[in-house]
Tab-separated table of C-alpha atoms in Angstrom:
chain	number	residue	atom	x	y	z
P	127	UNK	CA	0.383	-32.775	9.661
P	128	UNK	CA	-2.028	-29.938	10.471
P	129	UNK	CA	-3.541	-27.359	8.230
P	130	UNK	CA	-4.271	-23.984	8.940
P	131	UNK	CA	-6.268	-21.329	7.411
P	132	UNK	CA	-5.846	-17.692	8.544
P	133	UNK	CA	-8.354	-15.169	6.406
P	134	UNK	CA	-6.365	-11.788	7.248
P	135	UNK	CA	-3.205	-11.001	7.075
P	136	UNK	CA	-2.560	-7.848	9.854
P	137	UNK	CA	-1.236	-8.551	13.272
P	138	UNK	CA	-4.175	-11.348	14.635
P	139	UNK	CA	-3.395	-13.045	11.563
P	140	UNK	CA	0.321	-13.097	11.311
P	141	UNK	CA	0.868	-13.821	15.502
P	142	UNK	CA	-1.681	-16.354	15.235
P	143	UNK	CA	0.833	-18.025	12.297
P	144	UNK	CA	3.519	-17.337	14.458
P	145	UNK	CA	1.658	-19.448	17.463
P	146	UNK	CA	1.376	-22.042	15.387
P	147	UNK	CA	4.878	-22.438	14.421
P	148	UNK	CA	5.570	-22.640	18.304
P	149	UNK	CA	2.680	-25.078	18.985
P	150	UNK	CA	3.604	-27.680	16.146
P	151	UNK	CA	7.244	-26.529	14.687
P	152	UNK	CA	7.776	-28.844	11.210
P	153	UNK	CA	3.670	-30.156	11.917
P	154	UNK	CA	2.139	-27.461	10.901
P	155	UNK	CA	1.648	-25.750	6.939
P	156	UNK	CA	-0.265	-22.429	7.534
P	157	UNK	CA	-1.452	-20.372	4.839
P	158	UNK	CA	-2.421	-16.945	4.928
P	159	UNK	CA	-5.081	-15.630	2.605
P	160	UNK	CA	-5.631	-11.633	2.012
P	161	UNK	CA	-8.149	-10.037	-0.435
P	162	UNK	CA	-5.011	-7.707	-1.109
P	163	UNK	CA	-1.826	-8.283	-2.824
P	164	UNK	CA	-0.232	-6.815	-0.339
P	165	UNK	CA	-0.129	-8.636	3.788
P	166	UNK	CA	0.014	-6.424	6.929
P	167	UNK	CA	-3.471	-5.460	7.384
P	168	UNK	CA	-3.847	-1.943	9.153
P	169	UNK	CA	0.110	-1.679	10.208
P	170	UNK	CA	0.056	-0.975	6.234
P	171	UNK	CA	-3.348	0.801	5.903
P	172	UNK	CA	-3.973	2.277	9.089
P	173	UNK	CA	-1.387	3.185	11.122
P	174	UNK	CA	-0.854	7.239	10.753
P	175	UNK	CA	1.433	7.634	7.799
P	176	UNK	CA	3.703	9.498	10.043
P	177	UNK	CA	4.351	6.966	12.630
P	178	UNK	CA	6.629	4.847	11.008
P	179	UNK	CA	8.293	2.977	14.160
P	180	UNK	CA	4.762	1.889	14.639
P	181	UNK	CA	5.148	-0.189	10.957
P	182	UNK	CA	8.471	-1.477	11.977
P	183	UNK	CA	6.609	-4.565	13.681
P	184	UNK	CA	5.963	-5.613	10.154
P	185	UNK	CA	9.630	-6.935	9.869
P	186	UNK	CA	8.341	-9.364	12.850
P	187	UNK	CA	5.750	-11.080	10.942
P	188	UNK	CA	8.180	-11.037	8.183
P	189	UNK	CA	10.424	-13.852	9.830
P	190	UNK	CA	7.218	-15.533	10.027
P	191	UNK	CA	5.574	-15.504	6.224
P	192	UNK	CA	9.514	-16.205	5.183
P	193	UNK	CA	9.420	-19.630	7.210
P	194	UNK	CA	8.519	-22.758	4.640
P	195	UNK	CA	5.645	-24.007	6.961
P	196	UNK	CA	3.827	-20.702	6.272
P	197	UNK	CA	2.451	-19.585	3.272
P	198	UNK	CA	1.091	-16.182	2.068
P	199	UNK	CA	-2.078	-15.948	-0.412
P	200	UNK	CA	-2.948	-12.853	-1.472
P	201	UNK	CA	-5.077	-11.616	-3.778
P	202	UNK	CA	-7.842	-14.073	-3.042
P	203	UNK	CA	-11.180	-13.113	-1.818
P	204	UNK	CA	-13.343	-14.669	0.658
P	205	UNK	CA	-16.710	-15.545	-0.969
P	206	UNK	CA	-15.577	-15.248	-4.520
P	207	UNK	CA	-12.731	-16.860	-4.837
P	208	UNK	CA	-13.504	-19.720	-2.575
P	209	UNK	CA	-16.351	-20.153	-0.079
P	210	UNK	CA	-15.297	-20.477	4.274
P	211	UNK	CA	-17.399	-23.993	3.879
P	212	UNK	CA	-14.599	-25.003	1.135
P	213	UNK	CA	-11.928	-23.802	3.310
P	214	UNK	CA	-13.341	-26.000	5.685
P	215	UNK	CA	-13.252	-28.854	3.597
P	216	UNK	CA	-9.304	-28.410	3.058
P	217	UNK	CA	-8.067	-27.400	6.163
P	218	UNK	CA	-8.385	-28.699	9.752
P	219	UNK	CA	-9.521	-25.096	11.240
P	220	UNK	CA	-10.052	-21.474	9.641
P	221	UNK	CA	-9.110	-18.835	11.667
P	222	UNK	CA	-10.531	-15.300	10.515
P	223	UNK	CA	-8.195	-12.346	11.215
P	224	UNK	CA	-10.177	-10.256	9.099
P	225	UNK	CA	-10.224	-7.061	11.834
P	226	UNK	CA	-12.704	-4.775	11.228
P	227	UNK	CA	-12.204	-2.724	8.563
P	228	UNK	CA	-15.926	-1.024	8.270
P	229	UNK	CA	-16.802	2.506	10.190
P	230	UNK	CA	-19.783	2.500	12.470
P	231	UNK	CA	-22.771	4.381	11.684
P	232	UNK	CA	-23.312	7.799	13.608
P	233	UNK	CA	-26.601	7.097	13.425
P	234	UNK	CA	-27.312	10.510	12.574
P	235	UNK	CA	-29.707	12.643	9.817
P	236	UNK	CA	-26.845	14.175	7.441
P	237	UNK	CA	-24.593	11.179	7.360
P	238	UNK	CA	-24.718	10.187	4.112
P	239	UNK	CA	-24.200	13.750	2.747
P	240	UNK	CA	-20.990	14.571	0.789
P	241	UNK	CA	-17.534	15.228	2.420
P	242	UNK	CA	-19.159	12.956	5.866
P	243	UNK	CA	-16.888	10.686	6.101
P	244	UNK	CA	-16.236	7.520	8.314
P	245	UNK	CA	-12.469	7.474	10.117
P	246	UNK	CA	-11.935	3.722	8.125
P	247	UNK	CA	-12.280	5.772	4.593
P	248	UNK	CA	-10.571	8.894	5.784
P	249	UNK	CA	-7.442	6.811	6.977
P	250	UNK	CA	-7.660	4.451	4.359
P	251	UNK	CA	-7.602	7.815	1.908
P	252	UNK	CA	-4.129	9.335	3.112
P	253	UNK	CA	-2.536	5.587	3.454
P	254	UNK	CA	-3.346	4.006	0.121
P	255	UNK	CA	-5.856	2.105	0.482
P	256	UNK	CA	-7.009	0.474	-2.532
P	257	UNK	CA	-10.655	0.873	-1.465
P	258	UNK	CA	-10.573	4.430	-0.621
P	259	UNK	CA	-7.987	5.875	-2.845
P	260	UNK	CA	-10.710	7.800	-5.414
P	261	UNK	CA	-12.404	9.297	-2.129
P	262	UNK	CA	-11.293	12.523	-2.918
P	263	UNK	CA	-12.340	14.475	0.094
P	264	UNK	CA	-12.760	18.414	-0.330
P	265	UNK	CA	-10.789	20.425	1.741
P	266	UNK	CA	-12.116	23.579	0.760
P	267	UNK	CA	-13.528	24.754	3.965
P	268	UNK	CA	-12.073	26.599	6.480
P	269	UNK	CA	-13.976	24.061	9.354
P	270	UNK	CA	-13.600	20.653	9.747
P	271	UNK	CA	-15.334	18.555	12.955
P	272	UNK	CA	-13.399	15.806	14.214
P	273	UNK	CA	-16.229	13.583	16.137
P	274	UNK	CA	-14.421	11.137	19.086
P	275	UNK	CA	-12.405	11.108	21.661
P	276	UNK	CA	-9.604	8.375	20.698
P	277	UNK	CA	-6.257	7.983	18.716
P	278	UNK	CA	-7.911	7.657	15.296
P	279	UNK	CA	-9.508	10.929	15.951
P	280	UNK	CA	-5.923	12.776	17.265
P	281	UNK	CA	-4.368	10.581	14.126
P	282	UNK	CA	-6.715	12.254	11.629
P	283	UNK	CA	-6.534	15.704	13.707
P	284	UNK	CA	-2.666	15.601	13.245
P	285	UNK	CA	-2.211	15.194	9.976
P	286	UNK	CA	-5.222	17.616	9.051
P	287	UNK	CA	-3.070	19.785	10.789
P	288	UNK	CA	0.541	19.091	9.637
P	289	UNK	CA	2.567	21.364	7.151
P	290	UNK	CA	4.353	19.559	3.839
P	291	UNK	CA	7.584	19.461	5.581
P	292	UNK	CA	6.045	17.618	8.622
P	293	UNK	CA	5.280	14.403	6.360
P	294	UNK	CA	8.853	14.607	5.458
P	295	UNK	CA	10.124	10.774	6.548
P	296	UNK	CA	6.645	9.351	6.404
P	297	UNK	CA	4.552	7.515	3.656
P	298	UNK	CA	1.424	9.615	3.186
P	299	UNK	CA	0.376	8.721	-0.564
P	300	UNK	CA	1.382	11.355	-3.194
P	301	UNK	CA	-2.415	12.060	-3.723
P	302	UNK	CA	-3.427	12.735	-0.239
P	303	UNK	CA	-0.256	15.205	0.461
P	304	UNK	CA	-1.308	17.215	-2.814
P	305	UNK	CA	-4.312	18.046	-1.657
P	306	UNK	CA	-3.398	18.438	2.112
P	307	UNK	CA	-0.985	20.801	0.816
P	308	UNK	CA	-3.847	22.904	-0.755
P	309	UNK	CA	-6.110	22.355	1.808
P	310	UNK	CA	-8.053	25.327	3.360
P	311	UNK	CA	-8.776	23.985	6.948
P	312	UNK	CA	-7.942	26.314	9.797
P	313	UNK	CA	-10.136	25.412	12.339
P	314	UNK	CA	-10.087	21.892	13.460
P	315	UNK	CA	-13.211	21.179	16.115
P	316	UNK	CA	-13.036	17.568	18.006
P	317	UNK	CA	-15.914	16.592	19.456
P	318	UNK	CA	-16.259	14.525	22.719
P	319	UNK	CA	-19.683	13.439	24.199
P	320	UNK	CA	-18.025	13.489	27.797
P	321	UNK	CA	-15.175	15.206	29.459
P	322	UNK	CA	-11.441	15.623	29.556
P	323	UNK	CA	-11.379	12.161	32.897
P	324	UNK	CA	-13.366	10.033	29.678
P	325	UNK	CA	-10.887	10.531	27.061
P	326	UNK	CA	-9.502	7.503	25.087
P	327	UNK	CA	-6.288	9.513	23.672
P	328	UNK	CA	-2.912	8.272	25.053
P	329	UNK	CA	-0.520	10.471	26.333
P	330	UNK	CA	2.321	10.293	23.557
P	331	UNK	CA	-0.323	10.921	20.518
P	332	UNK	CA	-2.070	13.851	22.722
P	333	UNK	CA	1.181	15.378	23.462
P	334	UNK	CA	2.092	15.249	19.926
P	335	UNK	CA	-0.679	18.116	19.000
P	336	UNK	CA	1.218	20.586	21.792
P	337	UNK	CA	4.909	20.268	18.684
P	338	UNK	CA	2.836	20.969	15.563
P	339	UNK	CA	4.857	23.406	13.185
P	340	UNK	CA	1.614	25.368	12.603
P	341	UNK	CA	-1.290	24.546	14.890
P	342	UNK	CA	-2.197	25.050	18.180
P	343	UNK	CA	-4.031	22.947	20.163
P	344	UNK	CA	-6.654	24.895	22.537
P	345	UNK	CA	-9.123	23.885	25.342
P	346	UNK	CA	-11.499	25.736	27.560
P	347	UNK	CA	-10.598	25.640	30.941
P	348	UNK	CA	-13.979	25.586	32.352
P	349	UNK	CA	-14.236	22.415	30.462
P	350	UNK	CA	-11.862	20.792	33.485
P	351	UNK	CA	-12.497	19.291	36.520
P	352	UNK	CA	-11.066	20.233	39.453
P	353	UNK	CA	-6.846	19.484	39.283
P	354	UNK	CA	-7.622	16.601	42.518
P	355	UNK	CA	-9.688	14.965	40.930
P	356	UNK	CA	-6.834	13.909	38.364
P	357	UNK	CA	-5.326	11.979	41.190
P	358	UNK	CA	-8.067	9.208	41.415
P	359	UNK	CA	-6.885	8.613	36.988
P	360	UNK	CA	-4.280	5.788	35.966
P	361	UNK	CA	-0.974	6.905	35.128
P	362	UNK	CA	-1.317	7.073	31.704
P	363	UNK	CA	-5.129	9.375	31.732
P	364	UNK	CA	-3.341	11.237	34.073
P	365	UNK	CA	-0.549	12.455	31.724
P	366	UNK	CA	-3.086	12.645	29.071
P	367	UNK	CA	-5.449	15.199	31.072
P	368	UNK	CA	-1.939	16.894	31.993
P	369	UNK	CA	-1.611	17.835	28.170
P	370	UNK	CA	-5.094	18.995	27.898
P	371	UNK	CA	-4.454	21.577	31.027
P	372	UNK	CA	-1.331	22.556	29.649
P	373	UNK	CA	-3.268	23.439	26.167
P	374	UNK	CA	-5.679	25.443	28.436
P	375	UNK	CA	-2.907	26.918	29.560
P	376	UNK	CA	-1.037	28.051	27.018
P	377	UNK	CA	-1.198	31.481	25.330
P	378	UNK	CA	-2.744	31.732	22.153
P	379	UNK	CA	0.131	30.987	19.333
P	380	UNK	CA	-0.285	34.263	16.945
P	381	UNK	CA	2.476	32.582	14.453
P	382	UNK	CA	0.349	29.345	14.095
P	383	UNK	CA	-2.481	29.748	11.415
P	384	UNK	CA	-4.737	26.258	12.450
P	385	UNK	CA	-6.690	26.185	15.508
P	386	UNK	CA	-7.374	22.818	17.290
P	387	UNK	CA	-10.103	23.156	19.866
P	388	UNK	CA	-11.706	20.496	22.212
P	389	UNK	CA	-15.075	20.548	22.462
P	390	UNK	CA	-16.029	18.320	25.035
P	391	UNK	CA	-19.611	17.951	26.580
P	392	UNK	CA	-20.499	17.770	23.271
P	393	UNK	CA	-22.888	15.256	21.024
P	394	UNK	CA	-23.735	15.978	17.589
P	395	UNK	CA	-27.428	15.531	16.418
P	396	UNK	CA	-27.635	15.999	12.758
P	397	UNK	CA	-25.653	17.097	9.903
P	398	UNK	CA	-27.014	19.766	8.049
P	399	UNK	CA	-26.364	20.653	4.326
P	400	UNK	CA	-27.668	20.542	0.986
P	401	UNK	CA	-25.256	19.451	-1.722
P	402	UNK	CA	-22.870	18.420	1.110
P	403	UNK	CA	-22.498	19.160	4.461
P	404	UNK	CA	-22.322	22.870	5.920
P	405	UNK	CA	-22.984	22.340	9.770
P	406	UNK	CA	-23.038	20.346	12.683
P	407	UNK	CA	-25.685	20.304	15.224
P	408	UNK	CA	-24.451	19.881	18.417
P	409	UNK	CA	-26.536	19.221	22.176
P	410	UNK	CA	-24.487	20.294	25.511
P	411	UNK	CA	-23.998	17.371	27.687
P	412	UNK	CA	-23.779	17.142	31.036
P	413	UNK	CA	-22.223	13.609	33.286
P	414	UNK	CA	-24.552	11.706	35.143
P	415	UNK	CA	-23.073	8.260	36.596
P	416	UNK	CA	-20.219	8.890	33.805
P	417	UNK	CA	-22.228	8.641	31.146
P	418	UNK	CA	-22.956	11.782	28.477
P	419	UNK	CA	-26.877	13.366	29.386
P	420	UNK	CA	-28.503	16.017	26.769
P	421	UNK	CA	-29.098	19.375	28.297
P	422	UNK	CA	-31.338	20.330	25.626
P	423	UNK	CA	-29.351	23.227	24.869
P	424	UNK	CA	-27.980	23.274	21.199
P	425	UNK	CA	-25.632	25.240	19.415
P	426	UNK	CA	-24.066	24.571	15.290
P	427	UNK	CA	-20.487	24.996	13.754
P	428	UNK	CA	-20.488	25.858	10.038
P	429	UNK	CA	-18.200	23.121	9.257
P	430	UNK	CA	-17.166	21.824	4.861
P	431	UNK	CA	-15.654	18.216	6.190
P	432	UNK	CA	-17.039	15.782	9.070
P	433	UNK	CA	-15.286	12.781	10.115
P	434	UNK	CA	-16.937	10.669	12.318
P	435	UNK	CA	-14.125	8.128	14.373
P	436	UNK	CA	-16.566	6.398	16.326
P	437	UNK	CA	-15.336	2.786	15.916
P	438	UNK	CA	-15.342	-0.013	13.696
P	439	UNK	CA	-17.204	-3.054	12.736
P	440	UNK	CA	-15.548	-6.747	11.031
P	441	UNK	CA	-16.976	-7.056	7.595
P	442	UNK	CA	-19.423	-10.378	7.024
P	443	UNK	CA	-18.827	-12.928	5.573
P	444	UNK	CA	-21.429	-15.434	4.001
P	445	UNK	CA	-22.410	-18.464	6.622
P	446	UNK	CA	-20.585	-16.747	9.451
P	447	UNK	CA	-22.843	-16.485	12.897
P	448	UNK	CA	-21.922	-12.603	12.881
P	449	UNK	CA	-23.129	-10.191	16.690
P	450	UNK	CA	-24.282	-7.198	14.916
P	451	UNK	CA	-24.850	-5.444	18.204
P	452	UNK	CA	-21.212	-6.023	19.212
P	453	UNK	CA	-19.701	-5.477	15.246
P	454	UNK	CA	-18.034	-8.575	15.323
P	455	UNK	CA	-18.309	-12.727	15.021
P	456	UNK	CA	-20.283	-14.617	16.937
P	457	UNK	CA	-17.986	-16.480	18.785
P	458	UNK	CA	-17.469	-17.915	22.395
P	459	UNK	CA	-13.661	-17.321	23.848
P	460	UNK	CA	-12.611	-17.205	19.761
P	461	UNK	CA	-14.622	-20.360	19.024
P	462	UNK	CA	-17.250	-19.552	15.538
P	463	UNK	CA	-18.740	-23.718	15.072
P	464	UNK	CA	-16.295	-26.985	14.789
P	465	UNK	CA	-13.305	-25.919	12.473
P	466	UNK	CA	-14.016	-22.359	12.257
P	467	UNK	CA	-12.232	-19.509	14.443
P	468	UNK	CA	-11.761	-15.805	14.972
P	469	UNK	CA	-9.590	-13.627	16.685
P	470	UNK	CA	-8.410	-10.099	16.598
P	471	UNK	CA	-11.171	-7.010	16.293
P	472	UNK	CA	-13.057	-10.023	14.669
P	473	UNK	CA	-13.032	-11.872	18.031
P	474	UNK	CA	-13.413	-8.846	20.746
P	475	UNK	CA	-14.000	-5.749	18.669
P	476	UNK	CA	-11.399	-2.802	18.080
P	477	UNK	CA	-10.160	-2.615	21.977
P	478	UNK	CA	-6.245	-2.709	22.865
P	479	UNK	CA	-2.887	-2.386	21.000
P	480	UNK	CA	-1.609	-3.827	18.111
P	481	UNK	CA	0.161	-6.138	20.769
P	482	UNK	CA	-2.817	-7.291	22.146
P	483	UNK	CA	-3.570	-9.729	19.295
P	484	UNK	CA	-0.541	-11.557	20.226
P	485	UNK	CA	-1.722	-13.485	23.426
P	486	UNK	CA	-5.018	-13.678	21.346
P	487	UNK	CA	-3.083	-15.687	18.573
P	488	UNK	CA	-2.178	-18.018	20.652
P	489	UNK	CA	-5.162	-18.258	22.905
P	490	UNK	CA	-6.587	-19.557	19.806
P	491	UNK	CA	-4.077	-22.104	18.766
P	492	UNK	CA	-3.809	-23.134	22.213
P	493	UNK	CA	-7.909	-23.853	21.445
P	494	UNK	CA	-7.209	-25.533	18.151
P	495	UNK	CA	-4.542	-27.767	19.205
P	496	UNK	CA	-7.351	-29.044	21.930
P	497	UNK	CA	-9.606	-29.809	19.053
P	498	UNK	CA	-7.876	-31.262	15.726
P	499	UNK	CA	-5.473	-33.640	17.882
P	500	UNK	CA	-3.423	-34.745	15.071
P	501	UNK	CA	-5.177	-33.334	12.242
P	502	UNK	CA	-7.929	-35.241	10.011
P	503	UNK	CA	-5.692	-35.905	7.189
P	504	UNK	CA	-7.027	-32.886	5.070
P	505	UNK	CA	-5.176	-31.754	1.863
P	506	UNK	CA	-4.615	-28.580	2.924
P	507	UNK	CA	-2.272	-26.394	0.839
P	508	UNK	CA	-2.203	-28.858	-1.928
P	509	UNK	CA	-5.799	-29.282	-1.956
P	510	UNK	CA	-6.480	-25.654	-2.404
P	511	UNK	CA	-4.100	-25.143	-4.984
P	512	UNK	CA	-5.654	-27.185	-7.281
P	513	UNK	CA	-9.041	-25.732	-6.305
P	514	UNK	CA	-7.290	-22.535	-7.697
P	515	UNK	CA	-5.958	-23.841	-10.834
P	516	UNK	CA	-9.392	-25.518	-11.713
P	517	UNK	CA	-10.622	-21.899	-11.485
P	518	UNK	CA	-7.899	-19.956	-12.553
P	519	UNK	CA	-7.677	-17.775	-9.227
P	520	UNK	CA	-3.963	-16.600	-9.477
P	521	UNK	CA	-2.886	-15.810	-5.608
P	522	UNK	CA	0.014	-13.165	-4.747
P	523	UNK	CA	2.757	-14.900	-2.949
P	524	UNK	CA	5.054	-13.036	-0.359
P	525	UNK	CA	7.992	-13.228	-2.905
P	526	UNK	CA	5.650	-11.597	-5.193
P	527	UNK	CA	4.765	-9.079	-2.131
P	528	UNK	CA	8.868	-8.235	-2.275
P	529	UNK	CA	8.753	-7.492	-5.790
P	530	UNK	CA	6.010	-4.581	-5.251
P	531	UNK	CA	7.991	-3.745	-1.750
P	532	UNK	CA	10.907	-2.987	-3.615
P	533	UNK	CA	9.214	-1.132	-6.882
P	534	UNK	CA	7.730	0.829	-4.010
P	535	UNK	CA	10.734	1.838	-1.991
P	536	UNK	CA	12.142	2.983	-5.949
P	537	UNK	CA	9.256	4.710	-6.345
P	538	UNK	CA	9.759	7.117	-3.222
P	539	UNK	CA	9.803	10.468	-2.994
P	540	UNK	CA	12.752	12.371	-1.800
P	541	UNK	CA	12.686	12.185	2.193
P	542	UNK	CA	9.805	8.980	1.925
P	543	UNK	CA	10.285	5.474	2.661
P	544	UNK	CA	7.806	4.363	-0.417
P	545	UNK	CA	5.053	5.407	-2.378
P	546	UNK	CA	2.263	2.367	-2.457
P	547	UNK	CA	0.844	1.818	-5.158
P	548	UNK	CA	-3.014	2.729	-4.682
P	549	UNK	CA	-4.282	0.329	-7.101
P	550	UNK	CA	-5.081	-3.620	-7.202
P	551	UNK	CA	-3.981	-3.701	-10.934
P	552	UNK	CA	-0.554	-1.590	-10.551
P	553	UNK	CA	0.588	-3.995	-8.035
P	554	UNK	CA	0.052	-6.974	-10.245
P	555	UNK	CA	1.490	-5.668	-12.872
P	556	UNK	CA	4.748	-5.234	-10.816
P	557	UNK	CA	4.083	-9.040	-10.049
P	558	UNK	CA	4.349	-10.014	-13.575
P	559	UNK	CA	7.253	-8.484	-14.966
P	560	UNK	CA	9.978	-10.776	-14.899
């Protein structure tokens, strides 16, 4: 019999149970540990609230967690609860899924002044995270600066953007649709450090801005190259810079009161407020080999809200060989030391689709099945149990994870799938009523 570990329970961690399953069928007990009650990782927590097909691959890993050889653990944490080196000790690898929940730095003077925040908060504010539910961002001002060029940014954009009625069929958290409800923004600035050819934004979320009840996407024209040059993009850029010439384009929506506008060629160099932030400094940019050059010349935008999607970073974890230039493990083809694994954004970083950590799941099984043979006899789910009882760590199972599923989908508003429950101690609670 082997024993697997898998710290994270999102999509690396769930396919990488699922590889398992094929590798060793009945040979195999994997259990799945989660500092949550709640498994799914950021198809629960960070997926945009309003793209709920998106979440349907959750009922995927759900054939997988409801299979006997696999076992989910939540509500345990890494470092508290039990040590990687004690994991170690029970199991014949650990594989950490952990992804990487943690914003990088901007780097900037400002950053750390009220209403900044990081695109791993922001997100984790509108989609009930537990960690980020009290952020309370003000939305007060009638500016907010959107800083990168990606999905998260266009996620954050959108539903900045979006009237009550457009959240109808999504799960935004009650909390987070109060106050976007009241919120004063009208002016929506996203800033990109390069052009229009260098954006990360796929077609489908870009075109999404162009069918917003009341906003109106808007780009400068001069901003674009030349309409050839499109022809030397990939399909998919292609389509993407399409959107952003048919936004230059357009004619200026009088009906629509919010104003999206792309700012390329465009790097900001400080925040600048007092008791929080009131503007961003911003150098013009100019390309040289494709990458962003200062001009020199600077201009600011009185902006009340800044959030910074720049990337993310996997958390630490005690004892773990960790590349803090890359923001992930240290790790060679998913390989930490003997025993010890990674994949996901803790392997490579946040780079592909939520698909992508499928072939990485079993990459690394593929890896482990080279190296434990057999197994070494550990005791494995057993073993850890009592390890728990000894220290009275009470783990979430997945049947437990159904109870709060269901209280949630009872809970919903009218037109919602669910309303989560924001905090640790509500979803116990639902856990131990009988």
């Amino acid at each position: 019999m082997r024993h697997i570990a898998i710290v994270g329970s999102g999509p690396a961690g769930y396919y990488t149970a699922e590889a398992a399953l094929k590798q060793w069928g009945e040979d195999v007990r994997v259990d799945i540990f989660d500092s949550l009650p709640v498994p799914f990782g950021l198809i629960r927590t960070g997926v945009a609230p309003d793209h709920q097909s998106i979440k349907g691959v959750s009922r995927r890993y759900e054939n997988t967690a409801l299979s006997e050889n696999v076992r989910f653990v939540g509500n345990v944490t890494i470092g508290k609860d039990i040590s990687i080196a004690e994991l170690q000790d029970l199991y014949d690898a650990v594989v950490l899924a952990t992804g990487a929940p943690n914003d990088r730095k901007l780097g900037l003077p400002g950053e750390d002044l009220p209403n900044v925040f990081g695109s791993a908060s922001f997100v984790g504010w509108y989609n009930g995270h537990p960690h980020f539910a009290d952020l309370d961002p003000a939305l007060s001002h009638d500016t907010a600066v959107v800083i990168g060029n990606g999905n998260v940014a266009l996620d954050v954009t959108r539903i900045l953007a979006k009237s009550q009625e457009e959240f109808e069929g999504s799960d935004i958290v009650a909390h987070a649709l109060t106050a976007l409800d009241a919120s004063q923004i009208r002016r929506i600035v996203i800033l990109g450090r390069r052009g229009p050819h260098q954006i990360a934004m796929t077609p489908k979320e870009l075109g999404e801005l162009g069918h917003l009840a009341r906003a109106s996407p808007r780009v400068d024209a001069a901003d674009l190259p030349d309409e050839a040059e499109d022809a030397g993009l990939d399909p998919g850029q292609r389509k993407s810079v399409g959107h952003l010439r048919a936004f230059a384009a357009a004619e200026p929506c009088e009906d629509r009161d919010v104003v999206i506008e792309f700012d390329f060629f465009a790097s900001p160099r400080a925040i600048i407020g007092s008791k929080r932030v009131e503007e961003v400094e911003i150098e013009r940019t100019r390309l040289e080999n494709g990458k962003a050059v200062g001009t020199g010349e600077t201009y600011r935008i009185p902006a009340g809200l800044v959030i910074a999607c720049i990337g993310y970073q996997t958390s630490k974890i005690p004892d773990v060989p960790y590349d803090d230039r890359a923001g992930h493990f240290a790790n060679e083809d998913g390989r930490i030391a003997p025993g010890l694994y990674c994949v996901g954004w803790a392997r490579r970083g946040p780079t592909g689709t939520i698909g992508t950590n499928r072939p990485d799941g079993f990459a690394v099984i593929e890896k482990i099945a080279e190296d434990i043979g057999d197994g070494a006899g550990k005791a494995g789910r057993p073993g850890f149990d009592a390890l728990a009882e000894k220290r009275g760590v009470e783990y979430v199972k997945f049947t437990d994870w159904q109870k709060i599923d269901k209280a949630e989908v009872a809970n919903a508003r009218q037109g919602s799938p669910r309303e989560k429950f924001v905090a640790v101690e509500h979803m116990i609670d639902v856990v131990s009523k009988d």
